């Protein structure tokens, strides 16, 4: 077929299907208009060494291994209504546990999801969703502190709060302690995006996802 020849019907159908699939599942990475947040005093030490990002919801107990991935956002005028976790099951006494490896936020379009960085271990849990008409406005992390010479898992679970006060828990590993809730998005704002800190696989004592930020948008 020459470069100017028309596509066959089969090829055309396949191309249309591919474009439609990309439009449905591809996350929107363009930035959004974010809301101002009044930070709690206990975050002042963290903000002294980490660049503050507009509209970012922060927690105080995140792990310190790995690198921050890119922030990803729902489409304009779309907000987060639930999430899924990528969790590695317990690997046994002599195994290398990584716990939480990724967080996938579910946008209210019904078709878009956003993730940021994701580790290679584990499987995705079923979706946790706010009640109809509600959105995610706050979150917290369950984190296992450094175990020294023993196996580290860092973050092991995530919980989120919806606008009406409902709380969603992701069903990760029962290791570590729950930290405090992040700030809450202002009344006119809701969570619209996420950024994750993940340690790449290194061949031993991997820790997966360590820390998380969510973003409030108008």
CSV table of C-alpha atoms in Angstrom, one decimal:
chain,number,residue,atom,x,y,z
A,1,UNK,CA,0.0,0.0,0.0
A,2,UNK,CA,1.4,3.4,-0.9
A,3,UNK,CA,1.7,6.2,1.7
A,4,UNK,CA,-1.3,8.0,0.1
A,5,UNK,CA,-3.5,4.9,-0.2
A,6,UNK,CA,-6.7,4.9,2.0
A,7,UNK,CA,-6.9,2.7,5.0
A,8,UNK,CA,-8.7,-0.6,4.6
A,9,UNK,CA,-12.0,-0.8,6.6
A,10,UNK,CA,-10.4,-3.2,9.1
A,11,UNK,CA,-7.5,-0.9,9.7
A,12,UNK,CA,-9.8,2.1,10.0
A,13,UNK,CA,-11.9,0.4,12.6
A,14,UNK,CA,-8.8,-0.6,14.5
A,15,UNK,CA,-7.4,2.9,14.5
A,16,UNK,CA,-10.7,4.4,15.7
A,17,UNK,CA,-10.9,1.9,18.5
A,18,UNK,CA,-7.3,2.6,19.6
A,19,UNK,CA,-7.9,6.4,19.6
A,20,UNK,CA,-11.1,5.9,21.7
A,21,UNK,CA,-9.3,3.6,24.2
A,22,UNK,CA,-6.5,6.2,24.7
A,23,UNK,CA,-9.1,8.9,25.2
A,24,UNK,CA,-10.8,6.8,27.9
A,25,UNK,CA,-7.9,5.6,30.0
A,26,UNK,CA,-5.1,8.1,29.5
A,27,UNK,CA,-4.6,10.3,32.5
A,28,UNK,CA,-4.6,14.1,32.0
A,29,UNK,CA,-1.2,15.4,33.2
A,30,UNK,CA,-1.8,19.1,32.5
A,31,UNK,CA,-1.8,21.3,35.6
A,32,UNK,CA,-5.0,22.5,37.2
A,33,UNK,CA,-6.1,25.7,39.1
A,34,UNK,CA,-5.3,24.8,42.7
A,35,UNK,CA,-6.7,26.1,46.0
A,36,UNK,CA,-4.8,27.8,48.7
A,37,UNK,CA,-4.4,25.7,51.9
A,38,UNK,CA,-3.5,26.9,55.4
A,39,UNK,CA,-0.8,24.5,56.6
A,40,UNK,CA,-0.7,23.1,60.1
A,41,UNK,CA,2.2,24.0,62.4
A,42,UNK,CA,3.4,20.4,62.5
A,43,UNK,CA,4.2,20.7,58.8
A,44,UNK,CA,6.6,23.6,59.2
A,45,UNK,CA,9.7,21.4,59.5
A,46,UNK,CA,8.8,19.4,56.4
A,47,UNK,CA,8.1,22.6,54.4
A,48,UNK,CA,11.5,24.0,55.5
A,49,UNK,CA,13.4,21.4,53.4
A,50,UNK,CA,10.8,20.5,50.8
A,51,UNK,CA,9.5,23.0,48.2
A,52,UNK,CA,5.9,23.9,48.9
A,53,UNK,CA,3.4,23.2,46.1
A,54,UNK,CA,0.2,25.2,45.7
A,55,UNK,CA,-2.9,23.2,46.8
A,56,UNK,CA,-0.9,20.2,48.0
A,57,UNK,CA,-2.3,18.1,50.8
A,58,UNK,CA,0.6,16.7,52.9
A,59,UNK,CA,1.0,14.2,55.7
A,60,UNK,CA,3.7,14.1,58.3
A,61,UNK,CA,4.5,10.4,58.5
A,62,UNK,CA,5.6,9.6,54.9
A,63,UNK,CA,8.8,7.5,54.3
A,64,UNK,CA,11.9,9.0,52.9
A,65,UNK,CA,13.2,6.4,50.3
A,66,UNK,CA,12.8,6.8,46.6
A,67,UNK,CA,11.9,9.8,44.4
A,68,UNK,CA,8.9,11.9,43.7
A,69,UNK,CA,7.1,11.1,40.4
A,70,UNK,CA,5.2,13.6,38.3
A,71,UNK,CA,1.9,15.0,39.5
A,72,UNK,CA,-1.1,13.9,37.5
A,73,UNK,CA,-4.6,15.5,37.4
A,74,UNK,CA,-8.1,14.6,36.5
A,75,UNK,CA,-9.5,16.6,33.5
A,76,UNK,CA,-10.7,20.1,34.0
A,77,UNK,CA,-13.9,20.4,36.1
A,78,UNK,CA,-13.4,16.8,37.2
A,79,UNK,CA,-12.6,15.6,40.7
A,80,UNK,CA,-11.6,12.5,42.6
A,81,UNK,CA,-14.4,10.3,44.0
A,82,UNK,CA,-12.5,7.2,45.0
A,83,UNK,CA,-9.2,5.2,44.7
A,84,UNK,CA,-7.5,1.9,44.3
A,85,UNK,CA,-4.3,0.6,45.9
A,86,UNK,CA,-1.6,-1.6,44.4
A,87,UNK,CA,-0.6,-3.8,47.3
A,88,UNK,CA,1.9,-6.7,47.6
A,89,UNK,CA,0.6,-9.4,50.0
A,90,UNK,CA,2.7,-10.5,53.0
A,91,UNK,CA,5.8,-12.4,51.7
A,92,UNK,CA,6.5,-14.5,54.7
A,93,UNK,CA,9.1,-14.2,57.5
A,94,UNK,CA,12.0,-14.4,55.1
A,95,UNK,CA,10.4,-12.5,52.2
A,96,UNK,CA,10.9,-8.9,51.1
A,97,UNK,CA,7.7,-7.0,51.8
A,98,UNK,CA,7.0,-3.8,50.0
A,99,UNK,CA,3.4,-3.2,51.1
A,100,UNK,CA,1.9,-0.3,49.1
A,101,UNK,CA,3.2,0.1,45.6
A,102,UNK,CA,0.8,2.5,44.0
A,103,UNK,CA,-2.3,4.7,44.4
A,104,UNK,CA,-4.8,5.1,41.6
A,105,UNK,CA,-7.3,8.0,42.0
A,106,UNK,CA,-10.7,7.6,40.2
A,107,UNK,CA,-12.1,10.8,38.6
A,108,UNK,CA,-15.8,11.5,38.5
A,109,UNK,CA,-15.8,11.3,34.7
A,110,UNK,CA,-16.2,7.6,35.2
A,111,UNK,CA,-13.4,6.9,32.7
A,112,UNK,CA,-10.3,8.7,33.8
A,113,UNK,CA,-7.8,7.6,36.4
A,114,UNK,CA,-4.6,9.2,37.7
A,115,UNK,CA,-1.6,7.5,39.3
A,116,UNK,CA,1.9,9.2,39.4
A,117,UNK,CA,4.7,6.7,40.1
A,118,UNK,CA,3.9,3.1,40.7
A,119,UNK,CA,6.1,0.3,42.0
A,120,UNK,CA,6.4,-3.1,40.3
A,121,UNK,CA,5.0,-5.4,43.0
A,122,UNK,CA,1.5,-6.4,44.0
A,123,UNK,CA,-2.0,-6.2,42.5
A,124,UNK,CA,-4.7,-3.5,42.4
A,125,UNK,CA,-7.5,-3.7,45.0
A,126,UNK,CA,-11.2,-3.2,44.2
A,127,UNK,CA,-12.3,0.5,44.0
A,128,UNK,CA,-13.2,2.4,47.2
A,129,UNK,CA,-15.8,5.1,46.3
A,130,UNK,CA,-17.4,8.0,48.1
A,131,UNK,CA,-21.2,8.1,48.3
A,132,UNK,CA,-22.9,9.5,45.2
A,133,UNK,CA,-22.4,13.2,44.9
A,134,UNK,CA,-19.4,13.3,47.2
A,135,UNK,CA,-15.7,13.9,46.5
A,136,UNK,CA,-12.4,13.2,48.2
A,137,UNK,CA,-11.2,16.1,50.3
A,138,UNK,CA,-8.5,14.7,52.6
A,139,UNK,CA,-6.3,11.6,53.2
A,140,UNK,CA,-3.9,9.9,55.5
A,141,UNK,CA,-1.2,7.2,55.3
A,142,UNK,CA,-0.4,4.1,57.3
A,143,UNK,CA,3.4,3.8,57.4
A,144,UNK,CA,5.8,1.4,59.0
A,145,UNK,CA,8.8,3.3,60.4
A,146,UNK,CA,12.4,2.3,59.4
A,147,UNK,CA,13.1,-1.3,60.7
A,148,UNK,CA,16.9,-0.8,60.7
A,149,UNK,CA,18.6,-4.0,59.6
A,150,UNK,CA,15.2,-5.7,59.2
A,151,UNK,CA,12.9,-5.6,56.2
A,152,UNK,CA,11.3,-2.2,55.4
A,153,UNK,CA,7.9,-1.7,53.9
A,154,UNK,CA,7.3,2.0,54.4
A,155,UNK,CA,3.7,3.0,53.4
A,156,UNK,CA,1.2,0.1,53.7
A,157,UNK,CA,-2.3,1.6,53.4
A,158,UNK,CA,-4.3,4.8,52.5
A,159,UNK,CA,-7.5,6.2,53.8
A,160,UNK,CA,-9.5,9.1,52.3
A,161,UNK,CA,-12.3,11.4,53.6
A,162,UNK,CA,-15.2,12.4,51.4
A,163,UNK,CA,-17.1,15.8,51.5
A,164,UNK,CA,-19.9,14.4,53.7
A,165,UNK,CA,-17.5,12.9,56.3
A,166,UNK,CA,-17.5,9.3,55.0
A,167,UNK,CA,-14.1,7.6,55.3
A,168,UNK,CA,-12.7,5.1,52.8
A,169,UNK,CA,-9.9,2.7,53.7
A,170,UNK,CA,-7.9,0.9,51.0
A,171,UNK,CA,-7.4,-2.5,52.6
A,172,UNK,CA,-3.6,-2.5,52.5
A,173,UNK,CA,-1.3,-4.4,54.9
A,174,UNK,CA,-1.9,-4.2,58.7
A,175,UNK,CA,1.6,-3.0,59.4
A,176,UNK,CA,2.7,0.3,60.8
A,177,UNK,CA,0.6,3.1,62.3
A,178,UNK,CA,-1.9,5.5,60.8
A,179,UNK,CA,-0.7,9.1,60.7
A,180,UNK,CA,-2.8,12.2,61.1
A,181,UNK,CA,-5.2,13.3,58.4
A,182,UNK,CA,-3.9,15.8,55.9
A,183,UNK,CA,-5.4,19.3,55.7
A,184,UNK,CA,-8.9,19.3,54.2
A,185,UNK,CA,-9.7,21.0,50.9
A,186,UNK,CA,-11.5,24.3,51.2
A,187,UNK,CA,-15.3,24.1,50.9
A,188,UNK,CA,-15.2,25.2,47.2
A,189,UNK,CA,-12.4,22.7,46.4
A,190,UNK,CA,-11.9,19.0,46.1
A,191,UNK,CA,-9.0,16.6,45.4
A,192,UNK,CA,-8.1,16.6,41.7
A,193,UNK,CA,-4.6,15.0,41.5
A,194,UNK,CA,-1.8,13.0,43.1
A,195,UNK,CA,1.9,12.7,43.3
A,196,UNK,CA,3.7,9.6,44.8
A,197,UNK,CA,7.2,9.0,46.1
A,198,UNK,CA,8.3,5.5,45.2
A,199,UNK,CA,11.5,3.6,45.7
A,200,UNK,CA,12.6,1.8,42.5
A,201,UNK,CA,13.2,-2.0,42.8
A,202,UNK,CA,16.8,-2.5,43.8
A,203,UNK,CA,17.2,-6.3,44.3
A,204,UNK,CA,16.7,-6.4,48.1
A,205,UNK,CA,14.8,-4.8,50.9
A,206,UNK,CA,12.5,-2.8,48.6
A,207,UNK,CA,10.0,-0.5,50.2
A,208,UNK,CA,7.6,0.5,47.3
A,209,UNK,CA,5.5,3.6,47.8
A,210,UNK,CA,6.8,5.8,50.6
A,211,UNK,CA,4.9,9.1,50.6
A,212,UNK,CA,1.9,10.7,48.9
A,213,UNK,CA,0.6,14.1,48.1
A,214,UNK,CA,-2.9,15.0,46.8
A,215,UNK,CA,-3.9,18.3,45.3
A,216,UNK,CA,-7.0,20.5,45.8
A,217,UNK,CA,-8.5,22.2,42.8
A,218,UNK,CA,-11.5,24.5,42.0
